[in-house]
XYZ file of C-alpha atoms in Angstrom:
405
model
C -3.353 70.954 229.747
C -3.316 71.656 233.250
C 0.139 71.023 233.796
C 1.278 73.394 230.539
C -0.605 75.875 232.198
C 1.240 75.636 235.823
C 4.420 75.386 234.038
C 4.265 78.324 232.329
C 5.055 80.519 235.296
C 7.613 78.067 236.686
C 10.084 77.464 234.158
C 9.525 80.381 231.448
C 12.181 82.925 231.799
C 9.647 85.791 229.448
C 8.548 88.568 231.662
C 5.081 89.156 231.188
C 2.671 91.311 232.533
C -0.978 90.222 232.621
C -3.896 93.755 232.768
C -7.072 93.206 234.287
C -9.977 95.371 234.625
C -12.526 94.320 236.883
C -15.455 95.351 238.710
C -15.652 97.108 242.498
C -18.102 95.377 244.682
C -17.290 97.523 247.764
C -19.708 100.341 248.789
C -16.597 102.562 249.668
C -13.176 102.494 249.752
C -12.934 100.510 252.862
C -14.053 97.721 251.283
C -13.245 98.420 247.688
C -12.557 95.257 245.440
C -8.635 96.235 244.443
C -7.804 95.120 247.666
C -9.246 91.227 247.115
C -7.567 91.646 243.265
C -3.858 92.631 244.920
C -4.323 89.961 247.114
C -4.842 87.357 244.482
C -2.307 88.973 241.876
C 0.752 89.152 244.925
C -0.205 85.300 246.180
C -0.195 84.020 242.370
C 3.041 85.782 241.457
C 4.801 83.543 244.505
C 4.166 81.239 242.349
C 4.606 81.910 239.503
C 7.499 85.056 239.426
C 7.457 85.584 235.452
C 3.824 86.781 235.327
C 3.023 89.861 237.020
C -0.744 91.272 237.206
C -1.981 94.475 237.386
C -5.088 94.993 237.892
C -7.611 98.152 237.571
C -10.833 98.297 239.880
C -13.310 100.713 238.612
C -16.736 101.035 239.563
C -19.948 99.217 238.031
C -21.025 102.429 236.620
C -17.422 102.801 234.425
C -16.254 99.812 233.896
C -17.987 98.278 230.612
C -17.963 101.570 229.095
C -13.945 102.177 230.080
C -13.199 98.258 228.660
C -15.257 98.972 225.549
C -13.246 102.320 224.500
C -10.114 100.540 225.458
C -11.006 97.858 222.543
C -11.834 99.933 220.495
C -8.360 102.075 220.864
C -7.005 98.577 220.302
C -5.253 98.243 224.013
C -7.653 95.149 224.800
C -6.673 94.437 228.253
C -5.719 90.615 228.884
C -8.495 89.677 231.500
C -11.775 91.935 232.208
C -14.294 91.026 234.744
C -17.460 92.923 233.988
C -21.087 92.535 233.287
C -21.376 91.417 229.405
C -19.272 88.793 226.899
C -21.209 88.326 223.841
C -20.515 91.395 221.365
C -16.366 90.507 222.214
C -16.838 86.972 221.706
C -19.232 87.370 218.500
C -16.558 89.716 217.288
C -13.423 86.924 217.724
C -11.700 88.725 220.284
C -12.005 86.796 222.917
C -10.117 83.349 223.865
C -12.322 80.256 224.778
C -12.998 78.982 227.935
C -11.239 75.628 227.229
C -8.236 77.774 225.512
C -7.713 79.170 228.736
C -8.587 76.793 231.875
C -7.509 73.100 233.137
C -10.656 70.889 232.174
C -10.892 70.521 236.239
C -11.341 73.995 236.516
C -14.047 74.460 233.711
C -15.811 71.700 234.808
C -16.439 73.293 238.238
C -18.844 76.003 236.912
C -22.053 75.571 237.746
C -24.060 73.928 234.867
C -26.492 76.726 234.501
C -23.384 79.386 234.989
C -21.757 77.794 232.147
C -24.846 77.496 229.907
C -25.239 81.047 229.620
C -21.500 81.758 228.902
C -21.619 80.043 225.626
C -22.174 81.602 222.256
C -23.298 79.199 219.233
C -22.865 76.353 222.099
C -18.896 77.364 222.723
C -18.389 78.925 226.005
C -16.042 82.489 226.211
C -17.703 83.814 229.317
C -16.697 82.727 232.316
C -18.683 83.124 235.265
C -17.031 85.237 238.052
C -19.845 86.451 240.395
C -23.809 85.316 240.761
C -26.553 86.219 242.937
C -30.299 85.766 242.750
C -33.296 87.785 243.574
C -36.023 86.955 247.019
C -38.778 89.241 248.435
C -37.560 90.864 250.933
C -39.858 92.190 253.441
C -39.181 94.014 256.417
C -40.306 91.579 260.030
C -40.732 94.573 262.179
C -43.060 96.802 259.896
C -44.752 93.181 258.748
C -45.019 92.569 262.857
C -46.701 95.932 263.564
C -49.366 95.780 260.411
C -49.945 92.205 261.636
C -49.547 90.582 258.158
C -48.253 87.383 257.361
C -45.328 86.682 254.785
C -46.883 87.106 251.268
C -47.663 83.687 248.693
C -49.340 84.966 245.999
C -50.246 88.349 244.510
C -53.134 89.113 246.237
C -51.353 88.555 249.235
C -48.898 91.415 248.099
C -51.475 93.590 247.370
C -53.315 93.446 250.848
C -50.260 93.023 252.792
C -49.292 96.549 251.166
C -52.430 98.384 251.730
C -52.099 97.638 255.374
C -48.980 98.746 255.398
C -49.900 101.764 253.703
C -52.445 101.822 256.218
C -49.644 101.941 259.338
C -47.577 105.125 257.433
C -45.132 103.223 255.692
C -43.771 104.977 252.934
C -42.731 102.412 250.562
C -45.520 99.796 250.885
C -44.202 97.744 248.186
C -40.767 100.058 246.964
C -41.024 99.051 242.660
C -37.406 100.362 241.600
C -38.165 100.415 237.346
C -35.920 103.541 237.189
C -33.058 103.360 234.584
C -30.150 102.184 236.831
C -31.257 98.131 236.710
C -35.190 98.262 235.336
C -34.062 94.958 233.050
C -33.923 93.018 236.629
C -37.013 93.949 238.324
C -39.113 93.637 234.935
C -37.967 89.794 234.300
C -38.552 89.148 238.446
C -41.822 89.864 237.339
C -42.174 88.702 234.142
C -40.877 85.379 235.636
C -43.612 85.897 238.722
C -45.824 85.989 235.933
C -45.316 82.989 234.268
C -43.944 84.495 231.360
C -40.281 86.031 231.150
C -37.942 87.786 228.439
C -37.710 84.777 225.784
C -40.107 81.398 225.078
C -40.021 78.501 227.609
C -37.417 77.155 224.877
C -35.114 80.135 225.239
C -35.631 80.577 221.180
C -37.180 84.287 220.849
C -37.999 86.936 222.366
C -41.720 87.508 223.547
C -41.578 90.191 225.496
C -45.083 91.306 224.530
C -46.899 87.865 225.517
C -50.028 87.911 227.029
C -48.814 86.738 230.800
C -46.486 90.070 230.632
C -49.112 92.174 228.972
C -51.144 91.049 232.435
C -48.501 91.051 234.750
C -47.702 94.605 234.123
C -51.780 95.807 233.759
C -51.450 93.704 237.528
C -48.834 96.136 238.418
C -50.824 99.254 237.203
C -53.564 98.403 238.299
C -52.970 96.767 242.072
C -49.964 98.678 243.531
C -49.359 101.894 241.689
C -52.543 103.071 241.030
C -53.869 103.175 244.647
C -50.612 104.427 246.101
C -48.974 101.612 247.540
C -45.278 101.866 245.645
C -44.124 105.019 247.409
C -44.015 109.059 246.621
C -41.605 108.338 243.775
C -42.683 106.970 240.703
C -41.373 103.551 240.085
C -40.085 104.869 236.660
C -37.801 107.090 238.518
C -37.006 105.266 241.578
C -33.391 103.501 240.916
C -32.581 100.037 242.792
C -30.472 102.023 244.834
C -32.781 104.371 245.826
C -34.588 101.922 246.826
C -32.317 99.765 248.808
C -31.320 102.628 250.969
C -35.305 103.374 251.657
C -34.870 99.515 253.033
C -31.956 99.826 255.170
C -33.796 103.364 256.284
C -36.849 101.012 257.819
C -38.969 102.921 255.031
C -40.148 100.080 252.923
C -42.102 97.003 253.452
C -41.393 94.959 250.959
C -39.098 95.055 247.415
C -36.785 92.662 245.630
C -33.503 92.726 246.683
C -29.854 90.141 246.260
C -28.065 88.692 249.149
C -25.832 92.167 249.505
C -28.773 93.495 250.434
C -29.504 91.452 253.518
C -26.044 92.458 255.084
C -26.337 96.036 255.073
C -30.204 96.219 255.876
C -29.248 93.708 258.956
C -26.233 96.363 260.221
C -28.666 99.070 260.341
C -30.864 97.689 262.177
C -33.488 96.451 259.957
C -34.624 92.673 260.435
C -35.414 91.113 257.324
C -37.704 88.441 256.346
C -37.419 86.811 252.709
C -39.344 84.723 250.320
C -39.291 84.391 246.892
C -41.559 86.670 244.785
C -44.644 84.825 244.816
C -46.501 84.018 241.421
C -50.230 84.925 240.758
C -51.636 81.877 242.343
C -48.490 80.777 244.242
C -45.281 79.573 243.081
C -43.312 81.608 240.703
C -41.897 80.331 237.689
C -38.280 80.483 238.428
C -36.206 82.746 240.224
C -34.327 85.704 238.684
C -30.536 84.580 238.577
C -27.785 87.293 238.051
C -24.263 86.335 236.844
C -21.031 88.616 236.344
C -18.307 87.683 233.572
C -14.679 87.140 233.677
C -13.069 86.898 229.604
C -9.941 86.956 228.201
C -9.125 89.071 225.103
C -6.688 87.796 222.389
C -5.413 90.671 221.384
C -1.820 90.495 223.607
C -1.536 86.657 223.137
C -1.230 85.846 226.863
C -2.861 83.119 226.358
C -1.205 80.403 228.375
C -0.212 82.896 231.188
C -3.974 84.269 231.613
C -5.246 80.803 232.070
C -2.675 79.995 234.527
C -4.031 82.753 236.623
C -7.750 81.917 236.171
C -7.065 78.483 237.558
C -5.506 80.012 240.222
C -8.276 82.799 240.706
C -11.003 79.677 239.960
C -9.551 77.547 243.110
C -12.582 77.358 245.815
C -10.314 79.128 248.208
C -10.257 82.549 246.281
C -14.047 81.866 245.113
C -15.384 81.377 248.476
C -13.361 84.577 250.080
C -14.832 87.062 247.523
C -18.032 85.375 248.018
C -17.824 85.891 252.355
C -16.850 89.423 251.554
C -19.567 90.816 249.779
C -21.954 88.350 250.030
C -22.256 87.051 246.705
C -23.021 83.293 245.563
C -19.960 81.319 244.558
C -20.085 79.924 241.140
C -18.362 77.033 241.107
C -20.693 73.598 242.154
C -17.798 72.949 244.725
C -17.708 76.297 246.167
C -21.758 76.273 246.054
C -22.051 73.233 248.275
C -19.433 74.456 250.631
C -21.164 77.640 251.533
C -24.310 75.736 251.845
C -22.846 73.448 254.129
C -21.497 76.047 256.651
C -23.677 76.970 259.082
C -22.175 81.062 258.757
C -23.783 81.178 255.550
C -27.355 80.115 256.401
C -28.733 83.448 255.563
C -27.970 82.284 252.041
C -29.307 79.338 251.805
C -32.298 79.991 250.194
C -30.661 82.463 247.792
C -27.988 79.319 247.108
C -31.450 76.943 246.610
C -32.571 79.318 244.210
C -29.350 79.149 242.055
C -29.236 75.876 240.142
C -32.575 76.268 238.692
C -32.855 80.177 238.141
C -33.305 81.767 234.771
C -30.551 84.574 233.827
C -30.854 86.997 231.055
C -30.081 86.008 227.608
C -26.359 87.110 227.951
C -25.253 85.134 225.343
C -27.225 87.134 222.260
C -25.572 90.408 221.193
C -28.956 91.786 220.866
C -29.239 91.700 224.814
C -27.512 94.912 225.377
C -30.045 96.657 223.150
C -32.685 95.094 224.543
C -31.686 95.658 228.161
C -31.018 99.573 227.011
C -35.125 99.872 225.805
C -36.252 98.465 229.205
C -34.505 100.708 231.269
C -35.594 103.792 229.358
C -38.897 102.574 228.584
C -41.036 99.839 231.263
C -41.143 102.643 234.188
C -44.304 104.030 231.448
C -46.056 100.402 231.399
C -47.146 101.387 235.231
C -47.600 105.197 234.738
C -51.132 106.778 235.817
C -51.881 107.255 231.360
C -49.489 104.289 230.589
C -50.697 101.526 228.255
C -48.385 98.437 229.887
C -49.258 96.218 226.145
C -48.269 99.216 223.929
C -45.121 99.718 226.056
C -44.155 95.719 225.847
C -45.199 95.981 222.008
C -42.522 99.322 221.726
C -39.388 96.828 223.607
C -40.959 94.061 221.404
C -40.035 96.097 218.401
C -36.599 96.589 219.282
C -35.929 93.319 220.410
C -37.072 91.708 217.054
C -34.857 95.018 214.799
C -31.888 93.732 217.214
C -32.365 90.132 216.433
C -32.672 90.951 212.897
C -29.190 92.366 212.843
C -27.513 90.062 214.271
């Protein structure tokens, strides 16, 4: 297979032209992700001269949206790289992984990665991106409140009422406004000990009686006596909150290995752990992964997977990964960053990888999910909220979504 897909931009004389839309990592245009894509497209056309790629960057808050209403016009493009695969492969639009790559190349996904591409056991998304989550705390206001790196919840709680204590604005910063409320609820669902789905990844159980707690914990320990900030956590965005970080404002949040870079260049030095459980260790770590697919619709089949073998070689995986700091995917790729000594500011977000949980990509029924936490968990932690009848309301719509599967 691998060599029908290398010769297929060798020795075919048919023009084609391959569209991809994929997702900007940059913060600005300085370091905006169309420059890594025209990179990749102008070294894979040397090549391979009868398959040309153009390729679209839009921003993380356009993208799916712009890829869905291009599907539904019926001008799939032939390769997106975005944040969800499940409703295009449930729908037969998309190609399978092992349509599409060399069986060297598929095999280099990391097990986990690949696991939560498949739908009904058949993978269709390929990983692209990953990143997991660690406490970040903040060494210099930590130094000057003269409290030690936290290991279980009570540790949070005390850590952040001296830090209170010292004028710090964010004590604990607890970002459950809409932008990405689905990944600081399962961080602590997971810290927990109870997450989105049973411990046999069957159905949903969002409502459990560890989340139920977790969230009363939440109420009860850091928002109600003040020590999450002057914004609400229901209306403080991640972003919000990461800038408060790099500001020297918070004290502790959650935050991804991007995170660590631009804290560090403004000054702020940063300590991490991961989020510690109620009695100690957490149940997993939170694991994050981004999705490259390939749509039928144009019947570039052979010439798309040429170029995701190409994109998948550990030399274009570990290049993205240096330039904005995200984990590579691939178990090659993985060890090589943890091998280099550059990188040992990941390491313990690389540790965390293998053995993370990631959201339940794979069920069409995510997306709704995901839509009911962002609009609805920042009201489990309000001053009147009722954290069991607001995991009972996402409950609800997780079991109608399942239903209609």
């Amino acid at each position: 297979m691998a060599a029908s897909l290398s010769a297929c931009g060798a020795g075919d004389s048919k023009d084609v032209t391959l569209k991809l839309v994929a997702a900007d990592y940059g913060s600005n245009a300085s370091n905006t992700s169309q420059a890594y894509w025209d990179n990749v497209a102008r070294e894979f056309e040397k090549s391979h001269p009868h398959i040309k790629i153009d390729v679209k960057v839009l921003s993380w808050k356009d993208v799916d949206r712009e890829v869905a209403e291009m599907v539904n016009r019926g001008e799939a493009p032939d390769l997106a790289q975005i944040g969800a695969y499940a409703d295009y492969a449930k729908q037969g639009k998309l190609y399978k992984a092992e349509e599409l790559l060399s069986v060297p190349t598929q095999a280099r996904f990391l097990p986990l990665l690949a696991r939560a591409g498949e739908v009904d056991r058949v993978q269709y998304g390929m990983p692209f991106a990953a990143s997991t989550r660690l406490l970040f705390f903040n060494e210099g206001l930590f130094a000057k409140a003269g409290v030690e790196p936290p290991k279980n919840w009570a540790d949070i709680a005390a850590a952040a009422r001296k830090l209170k204590d010292e004028g710090v604005k964010y004590p604990f910063a607890l970002p459950l406004g809409s932008e990405e409320a689905q990944a600081e609820t399962m961080q602590w669902m997971l810290s927990g000990g109870g997450g989105y789905r049973d411990d046999s990844g069957g159905s949903y159980e969002i409502d459990s009686v560890d989340n139920v707690k977790t969230f009363t914990w939440l109420k009860d320990e850091l928002v109600g006596p003040g020590l999450t900030g002057p914004v609400a956590p229901g209306k403080l965005d991640r972003q919000q909150a990461f800038d408060a970080f790099t500001r020297g404002e918070v004290g502790m949040l959650n935050g991804h290995p991007t995170l660590m870079q631009t804290a560090e260049k403004a000054g702020v030095k940063v300590g991490t752990v991961p989020l510690p459980g109620v009695d100690g260790k957490a149940k997993a770590a939170m694991g994050v992964a981004d999705w490259m697919m390939a749509f039928k619709q144009n019947g570039h089949r052979r010439e798309a997977g040429a170029f995701l073998d190409f994109v998948y070689q550990d030399k274009n995986v570990l290049e993205f990964s240096d330039r904005y700091d995200i984990l590579p995917v691939t178990v090659t790729a993985n060890s090589a960053m943890s091998a280099d000594p550059e990188h040992a500011d990941l390491k313990a977000f690389l540790d965390a990888l293998p053995t993370s949980e990631l959201y339940p990509v794979g069920e069409t029924s995510w997306a709704k999910v995901s839509e009911s936490v962002k609009r609805n968990i920042g009201e489990a932690v309000a001053p009147d909220g009722d954290p069991e009848a607001v995991l009972q309301g996402i409950a609800k719509t997780a079991k109608d979504a399942e239903a209609a599967e």
